């Protein structure tokens, strides 16, 4: 299995854990784009948001719930951003579905 996020989930590539439960794992981004930059991934391999199936809807809710819980734990009361890049035009570089939680600074809009 060559997916780097699957290897992070199973522990064969080290990461800094931020949050975990039975269906998802969250860890610090290696190349942070904000003071808080956490990646939230399903333990199950799903290539991208473009590949989710109807059976994944509860899991998608769990991922958003995790983002909100982590934001609360990081005291991001002033706001934050949750991003999913999907596919080449979306800027996705790792083909395992993940949410970016970005916070600790003011974000700009539109994204690049
Ligand atoms: P994408 O561009 O696919 O939306 O986001 C991939 C993210 O994964 C990037 O922000 C990148 O810094 C992060 N990343 C890539 N490889 C690793 C790794 O081995 N460990 C960690 N912690 N983050 C990684
Ligand atoms: Zn994977």
Coordinates of N, CA, C and O in Angstrom, one line a residue, residues 45-52 84-87 92 94-98:
X45 N -9.4 4.2 3.5 CA -8.9 4.9 2.4 C -10.0 5.3 1.4 O -10.7 4.5 0.9
X46 N -10.1 6.6 1.2 CA -11.0 7.2 0.2 C -10.2 8.1 -0.6 O -9.5 9.0 0.0
X47 N -10.1 8.0 -1.9 CA -9.2 8.8 -2.7 C -9.4 10.3 -2.7 O -8.4 11.1 -2.6
X48 N -10.6 10.7 -2.7 CA -10.9 12.2 -2.7 C -12.4 12.3 -2.4 O -13.2 11.4 -2.4
X49 N -12.8 13.6 -2.2 CA -14.2 13.9 -2.1 C -15.0 13.4 -3.3 O -16.1 13.0 -3.2
X50 N -14.3 13.5 -4.4 CA -15.0 13.1 -5.7 C -15.3 11.6 -5.7 O -16.0 11.1 -6.6
X51 N -14.7 10.8 -4.8 CA -14.9 9.4 -4.8 C -15.8 8.8 -3.7 O -16.0 7.6 -3.5
X52 N -16.4 9.8 -2.9 CA -17.2 9.3 -1.8 C -18.5 8.6 -2.3 O -19.0 9.0 -3.4
X84 N -11.3 21.4 1.7 CA -11.1 20.1 1.1 C -10.7 20.4 -0.4 O -11.5 21.0 -1.1
X85 N -9.4 20.1 -0.7 CA -9.0 20.1 -2.1 C -9.4 18.8 -2.7 O -9.0 17.7 -2.2
X86 N -10.0 18.8 -3.9 CA -10.4 17.6 -4.5 C -10.0 17.6 -6.0 O -10.4 18.4 -6.8
X87 N -9.1 16.6 -6.3 CA -8.7 16.4 -7.7 C -7.7 17.5 -8.1 O -7.4 18.4 -7.4
X92 N -5.5 19.1 -5.0 CA -5.2 18.0 -4.2 C -3.8 17.4 -4.6 O -3.6 17.1 -5.7
X94 N -2.3 14.9 -2.2 CA -2.2 13.5 -1.6 C -3.6 12.9 -1.8 O -4.6 13.4 -1.4
X95 N -3.6 11.7 -2.5 CA -4.9 11.1 -2.9 C -5.5 10.2 -1.8 O -5.7 9.0 -2.0
X96 N -5.7 10.8 -0.7 CA -6.5 10.2 0.4 C -7.3 11.4 1.0 O -6.7 12.4 1.4
X97 N -8.6 11.3 1.0 CA -9.5 12.4 1.4 C -9.0 13.0 2.7 O -8.7 12.3 3.7
X98 N -8.9 14.3 2.8 CA -8.5 15.0 4.0 C -9.1 16.4 4.1 O -9.3 17.0 3.0

